[in-house]
Coordinates of C-alpha atoms in Angstrom, one line a residue:
M1 CA -5.5 52.3 -35.3
N2 CA -6.4 55.9 -34.8
N3 CA -5.0 58.0 -32.2
K4 CA -7.9 57.7 -29.9
I5 CA -7.9 53.9 -29.9
I6 CA -3.7 53.9 -29.3
T7 CA -4.2 56.4 -26.3
I8 CA -6.6 53.7 -24.8
V9 CA -4.3 50.6 -25.4
V10 CA -1.6 52.6 -23.8
L11 CA -3.6 53.3 -20.9
I12 CA -4.8 49.9 -20.5
I13 CA -0.8 48.7 -20.4
V14 CA 0.1 51.3 -17.7
I15 CA -2.8 50.3 -15.5
I16 CA -1.8 46.7 -15.7
L17 CA 1.8 47.3 -15.4
G18 CA 1.1 49.4 -12.4
G19 CA -1.3 46.8 -10.8
I20 CA 1.7 44.0 -11.3
W21 CA 4.0 46.7 -9.7
Y22 CA 1.8 47.6 -7.0
A23 CA 1.1 43.6 -6.2
Q24 CA 5.1 43.2 -6.0
K25 CA 5.4 46.0 -3.7
D26 CA 2.9 44.3 -1.3
K27 CA 4.9 41.4 -1.5
A28 CA 8.1 43.2 -0.6
V29 CA 10.2 41.5 2.2
T30 CA 9.9 44.2 5.0
P31 CA 13.7 44.3 6.5
A32 CA 14.1 42.8 10.0
T33 CA 15.0 45.4 12.2
G34 CA 14.2 44.3 15.7
E35 CA 16.2 42.9 18.6
P36 CA 18.1 40.4 17.2
I37 CA 17.8 36.6 18.0
K38 CA 21.2 35.7 19.0
I39 CA 22.1 32.0 18.7
G40 CA 25.4 30.7 19.6
A41 CA 26.8 27.4 17.7
V42 CA 29.6 25.0 19.2
I43 CA 31.2 23.0 16.0
S44 CA 33.8 21.4 15.3
M45 CA 36.0 23.4 12.6
T46 CA 39.0 21.7 13.2
G47 CA 39.8 18.3 14.5
V48 CA 38.9 14.8 14.0
A49 CA 35.2 16.0 13.4
A50 CA 36.5 18.9 11.1
G51 CA 34.4 17.5 8.0
T52 CA 30.9 17.5 9.7
G53 CA 31.8 21.0 11.2
E54 CA 32.4 22.5 7.5
Y55 CA 28.8 20.9 6.4
A56 CA 27.4 22.3 10.0
Q57 CA 28.9 26.0 9.0
K58 CA 27.6 25.8 5.5
A59 CA 23.9 24.8 6.9
L60 CA 24.2 27.6 9.6
V61 CA 24.9 30.4 7.0
L62 CA 22.3 29.0 4.5
A63 CA 19.4 29.0 7.1
E64 CA 20.8 32.2 8.5
E65 CA 20.4 34.2 5.3
E66 CA 17.1 32.8 4.2
I67 CA 15.8 33.8 7.7
N68 CA 17.2 37.2 7.1
N69 CA 16.2 37.6 3.5
N70 CA 12.6 37.0 4.3
G71 CA 12.3 39.5 6.9
G72 CA 13.2 37.5 9.9
I73 CA 11.2 36.2 12.6
D74 CA 8.6 38.6 14.1
G75 CA 10.6 41.0 12.6
R76 CA 13.8 40.2 14.2
P77 CA 17.0 39.0 12.2
V78 CA 18.7 35.8 13.1
E79 CA 22.5 36.4 14.3
I80 CA 24.5 33.4 14.6
T81 CA 27.9 33.1 16.3
I82 CA 30.2 30.2 15.9
E83 CA 33.0 29.2 18.1
D84 CA 35.4 26.2 17.2
D85 CA 35.3 22.9 19.5
V86 CA 38.5 21.5 18.2
T87 CA 36.2 18.3 18.5
D88 CA 37.6 18.4 22.0
P89 CA 35.3 18.5 25.1
T90 CA 37.3 20.7 26.9
K91 CA 37.2 23.3 24.5
A92 CA 33.5 22.9 23.8
V93 CA 32.6 24.1 27.5
T94 CA 34.8 27.0 27.1
A95 CA 33.0 27.9 23.7
F96 CA 29.7 27.5 25.5
N97 CA 30.4 29.6 28.2
K98 CA 31.8 32.2 26.1
L99 CA 28.7 32.1 24.0
V100 CA 26.8 32.3 27.2
D101 CA 28.3 34.4 28.9
V102 CA 29.8 37.1 26.8
D103 CA 27.8 36.9 23.7
K104 CA 24.7 36.7 25.6
V105 CA 23.4 34.3 23.2
E106 CA 19.7 33.1 23.8
G107 CA 20.2 29.5 22.7
V108 CA 22.9 27.0 21.3
I109 CA 23.1 24.5 18.7
G110 CA 26.0 21.9 19.4
S111 CA 28.1 20.3 19.5
L112 CA 28.3 17.6 16.7
W113 CA 29.7 14.6 18.5
D114 CA 28.5 12.9 21.3
F115 CA 31.6 13.4 23.6
T116 CA 31.8 16.6 22.8
T117 CA 28.4 17.5 23.4
Q118 CA 27.7 15.6 26.8
P119 CA 29.6 18.0 29.0
L120 CA 27.8 20.7 27.9
M121 CA 24.1 19.2 28.8
P122 CA 24.6 20.1 32.2
L123 CA 25.4 23.7 31.4
A124 CA 22.9 24.1 29.8
L125 CA 20.7 23.3 32.8
S126 CA 22.4 25.4 35.0
K127 CA 22.2 28.5 33.2
K128 CA 18.7 27.6 31.9
I129 CA 19.5 28.1 28.2
A130 CA 18.3 25.6 25.5
L131 CA 20.7 23.6 23.9
I132 CA 19.8 21.8 20.5
S133 CA 22.5 19.3 19.1
P134 CA 21.6 18.9 15.5
T135 CA 23.9 15.3 14.9
N136 CA 23.3 13.5 18.0
F137 CA 20.9 10.5 18.8
R138 CA 19.5 10.0 22.4
I139 CA 21.0 7.1 23.6
A140 CA 19.1 5.7 27.2
G141 CA 21.7 5.4 29.9
S142 CA 24.7 7.1 28.1
F143 CA 23.6 10.1 26.1
D144 CA 20.0 11.3 28.1
L145 CA 18.7 14.5 27.7
N146 CA 17.7 17.2 30.5
D147 CA 15.2 19.9 30.5
Y148 CA 17.3 22.2 28.5
S149 CA 18.8 19.6 26.3
F150 CA 17.5 18.5 23.1
V151 CA 18.9 16.4 19.8
M152 CA 17.4 16.6 15.9
L153 CA 17.9 12.8 15.8
S154 CA 15.3 10.0 17.5
D155 CA 16.0 7.3 20.0
F156 CA 19.1 5.8 18.2
S157 CA 17.7 2.2 19.5
K158 CA 14.7 2.5 17.1
V159 CA 17.0 3.8 14.2
V160 CA 19.2 0.2 14.9
A161 CA 16.3 -1.6 15.0
T162 CA 15.3 -0.8 11.3
L163 CA 17.9 -3.4 10.5
E164 CA 15.7 -6.2 11.5
G165 CA 13.9 -6.9 8.4
Y166 CA 17.3 -6.9 6.6
L167 CA 18.7 -9.3 8.9
K168 CA 15.6 -11.4 8.8
D169 CA 15.4 -11.4 5.2
S170 CA 19.1 -12.0 4.2
K171 CA 19.3 -15.1 6.9
A172 CA 22.2 -14.0 9.0
E173 CA 22.9 -16.7 11.4
K174 CA 25.8 -15.0 13.4
V175 CA 26.4 -11.5 14.0
A176 CA 29.4 -9.7 15.6
V177 CA 29.2 -5.9 16.0
V178 CA 32.8 -4.3 15.9
H179 CA 32.4 -0.9 17.6
Y180 CA 34.2 2.5 19.0
N181 CA 34.1 2.3 22.9
S182 CA 31.5 4.6 23.3
G183 CA 27.7 4.6 24.3
F184 CA 27.2 5.1 20.3
G185 CA 28.9 1.8 19.9
A186 CA 27.3 -0.1 22.8
E187 CA 23.9 0.8 21.7
I188 CA 24.6 -0.9 18.0
A189 CA 25.6 -3.9 19.9
K190 CA 23.0 -4.0 22.6
T191 CA 20.1 -3.4 19.9
L192 CA 21.3 -5.9 17.4
N193 CA 21.6 -8.3 20.3
T194 CA 17.9 -7.9 21.1
V195 CA 17.3 -8.2 17.1
M196 CA 19.1 -11.4 16.7
V197 CA 18.0 -13.1 19.7
G198 CA 14.3 -12.0 18.7
L199 CA 14.7 -14.0 15.8
G200 CA 15.6 -16.8 17.6
K201 CA 19.8 -16.3 16.7
P202 CA 22.5 -16.7 18.8
A203 CA 23.5 -13.8 21.0
V204 CA 25.8 -10.9 19.0
L205 CA 29.5 -11.1 19.8
D206 CA 30.6 -7.7 20.8
E207 CA 33.8 -6.6 19.9
S208 CA 35.1 -3.0 20.7
Y209 CA 38.1 -1.1 20.2
N210 CA 39.5 2.3 21.8
T211 CA 41.4 4.1 19.2
L212 CA 40.1 6.3 16.3
G213 CA 41.8 5.9 13.2
G214 CA 44.8 3.7 12.4
N215 CA 43.5 0.4 13.6
D216 CA 44.8 -2.7 12.0
F217 CA 41.9 -5.1 13.1
R218 CA 44.1 -8.1 12.0
T219 CA 43.3 -9.9 15.2
T220 CA 39.7 -9.2 15.5
V221 CA 39.1 -10.4 11.9
L222 CA 41.0 -13.8 12.6
K223 CA 39.0 -14.0 15.8
L224 CA 35.5 -13.4 13.8
K225 CA 36.5 -15.6 11.1
T226 CA 37.6 -18.5 13.5
A227 CA 33.9 -18.2 15.5
G228 CA 32.0 -18.4 12.0
V229 CA 30.5 -14.7 12.1
D230 CA 29.0 -14.5 8.9
T231 CA 27.6 -10.8 9.0
V232 CA 29.6 -7.8 10.9
F233 CA 28.3 -4.7 11.8
I234 CA 31.6 -2.0 11.5
D235 CA 31.2 1.1 13.9
A236 CA 34.2 3.3 12.6
L237 CA 35.5 6.0 10.8
D238 CA 35.7 5.5 7.2
I239 CA 39.3 5.0 7.4
D240 CA 39.0 2.3 9.8
T241 CA 36.3 0.5 8.3
L242 CA 38.1 0.2 4.6
N243 CA 41.4 -1.2 7.1
F244 CA 38.7 -3.9 8.2
L245 CA 37.9 -4.8 5.0
Q246 CA 41.3 -4.7 3.4
R247 CA 42.5 -7.0 6.4
S248 CA 39.4 -9.4 5.6
K249 CA 40.2 -9.4 2.0
E250 CA 43.9 -10.4 3.1
L251 CA 42.8 -13.2 5.3
G252 CA 40.1 -14.7 3.0
Y253 CA 37.2 -13.9 5.3
T254 CA 34.0 -12.6 3.4
P255 CA 31.2 -11.9 5.7
T256 CA 28.5 -9.4 5.2
I257 CA 29.5 -5.9 6.0
I258 CA 27.0 -3.7 7.4
T259 CA 28.3 0.2 8.8
H260 CA 26.6 3.4 8.8
V261 CA 26.9 6.7 7.2
L262 CA 30.4 7.5 8.3
I263 CA 31.2 5.1 5.2
L264 CA 30.1 7.8 2.7
D265 CA 33.2 9.8 3.0
A266 CA 34.9 6.9 1.4
L267 CA 32.4 6.0 -1.7
Q268 CA 32.9 9.9 -2.6
N269 CA 36.9 9.6 -2.2
A270 CA 38.1 9.3 -5.7
D271 CA 41.4 7.7 -4.4
V272 CA 39.6 4.8 -2.6
D273 CA 39.5 1.3 -4.0
K274 CA 35.7 1.1 -4.5
T275 CA 36.1 -2.9 -4.7
L276 CA 36.5 -3.2 -1.0
L277 CA 33.2 -1.3 -0.9
E278 CA 31.1 -3.6 -3.1
G279 CA 28.4 -5.3 -1.5
V280 CA 28.5 -3.2 2.1
V281 CA 25.2 -2.4 3.6
V282 CA 24.8 1.0 5.1
L283 CA 22.2 2.1 7.7
N284 CA 21.8 5.4 6.0
W285 CA 19.9 8.4 8.3
E286 CA 21.4 11.3 6.1
T287 CA 18.2 11.7 4.0
S288 CA 17.7 15.4 3.0
S289 CA 14.4 16.3 1.3
A290 CA 14.7 17.0 -2.3
D291 CA 14.0 20.7 -1.6
F292 CA 16.7 21.0 1.1
E293 CA 19.4 19.4 -1.5
K294 CA 18.1 21.7 -4.2
V295 CA 18.6 25.0 -2.1
F296 CA 21.9 24.0 -0.5
T297 CA 23.4 22.5 -3.8
K298 CA 22.5 25.8 -5.5
K299 CA 24.2 28.0 -2.9
Y300 CA 27.5 25.8 -2.7
G301 CA 27.8 23.8 -5.9
I302 CA 27.7 20.7 -3.5
G303 CA 25.1 18.2 -2.3
P304 CA 24.4 18.2 1.4
A305 CA 26.0 15.5 3.5
K306 CA 26.9 14.8 7.4
S307 CA 23.3 16.1 8.7
A308 CA 23.8 19.2 7.2
D309 CA 19.5 19.3 6.8
K310 CA 19.5 18.6 10.7
V311 CA 22.0 21.8 11.3
Y312 CA 19.7 23.7 9.0
D313 CA 16.6 22.9 10.8
T314 CA 17.9 23.2 14.3
V315 CA 18.3 27.3 13.4
Y316 CA 14.5 27.4 12.3
V317 CA 13.3 25.7 15.4
L318 CA 15.6 27.3 17.6
A319 CA 14.9 30.8 16.3
E320 CA 11.4 30.3 16.3
A321 CA 11.3 29.2 19.9
I322 CA 13.5 32.1 21.0
A323 CA 11.1 34.6 19.1
K324 CA 7.9 33.1 20.4
A325 CA 9.1 32.1 24.1
E326 CA 8.3 35.1 27.0
S327 CA 11.7 34.8 28.4
T328 CA 15.2 32.9 27.4
D329 CA 14.5 29.9 30.2
Q330 CA 11.2 29.7 28.7
V331 CA 12.5 28.7 25.4
A332 CA 13.0 24.9 26.2
T333 CA 9.1 24.8 27.3
Y334 CA 8.4 26.4 23.8
L335 CA 10.4 23.5 22.1
E336 CA 8.9 20.9 24.2
T337 CA 5.5 21.8 23.0
T338 CA 5.4 23.1 19.7
E339 CA 5.3 21.4 16.0
F340 CA 7.7 23.2 13.9
K341 CA 8.1 22.7 10.0
T342 CA 10.7 23.1 7.5
I343 CA 11.6 22.9 3.8
N344 CA 12.6 19.4 5.5
G345 CA 9.3 18.2 7.0
K346 CA 7.5 18.3 10.7
I347 CA 9.6 18.4 13.5
S348 CA 8.6 17.8 17.1
F349 CA 10.3 16.3 20.2
T350 CA 9.7 13.4 22.4
T351 CA 9.3 13.5 26.2
D352 CA 13.0 12.5 26.2
H353 CA 13.6 15.7 24.0
A354 CA 14.5 13.5 21.1
S355 CA 13.4 14.0 17.5
A356 CA 10.2 12.2 17.4
N357 CA 11.0 11.0 13.9
T358 CA 14.4 10.1 11.4
P359 CA 13.8 8.7 8.5
V360 CA 16.3 6.0 7.8
K361 CA 17.1 3.6 4.8
V362 CA 18.8 0.4 4.8
Q363 CA 20.9 0.6 1.5
V364 CA 23.8 -1.0 -0.1
I365 CA 26.8 -0.3 -2.2
K366 CA 26.9 -1.2 -5.8
N367 CA 29.3 -0.6 -8.4
G368 CA 30.7 2.6 -6.3
V369 CA 26.7 3.9 -5.8
L370 CA 24.6 3.5 -2.7
T371 CA 21.1 2.1 -4.2
G372 CA 18.2 0.5 -2.2
I373 CA 17.7 -2.8 -1.0
K374 CA 14.7 -5.0 -2.3

């Protein structure tokens, strides 16, 4: 190859490499240098809901970093200020007021449980600042939302009603609901009662309790066994559900057990006797997209749980609404009228300010693993 040909080849390579560099240069992210989008987050970093708060914090950080690493929204970086409510309603109020009045946030994420979120909703209304709880459902009559309050989960009655197909196929004849004395637990009993009566079955036996954690359930188990209950829905922390299962085993009571996502803590605990969980049916609304699971696991080395995907989505939704709304008091209007999109899918709110759709699976625990029900 003579010198002229070598020169031409080198020139072509330089042109190609220069073109690649220029193309990448055009794709370079412009740093977000505008006025920060200030978001407050009231989450439970301590207290009984600390486990949920840990995943919430991880999701908040992940979303904030992603948005800012990609140039922010309309050139504005996201700035999240987190306050711990200690899983206490009074502390939640203090945290909210500090975020709004001192930190001057333009929207608030939180809180994580119903009883820590409810006192924040009238504050959001009076201060005209949008509040989105990522981990709560709308419950008619006990967890209604106002003009400035939203939830990232749907109407709870719709979620519970997805058990109708399972209850029909399983030929359940007599159902009881053992639940914590709250609007959440009462809605489970109410909805399942409607389902069972609709199937031509007896009304649900409603059994409530007043303490979270440490319940023995011996008296309750004996009552349900005597009543001939064949299917029991348990609304409880994982430790209480395990207590119920242990008492049932000791007393020779073998109904079908249905519960919800809080049992997943026990399923992932190496110290738990998994034989107690065998055959337990789980109403599971913790269904992240494959894309979110990938990015969350890459960053933290563990998979997402406890509605981390909803917390992550809330940052994107609220940040966009703040950036696009004409003023802080118009953020709620933007949320009402806009369809959002994240890696978890499309998000919009109903007229009741609940999420329009919450994917739900009815699954069963087999050999220590959560699997689908045919």
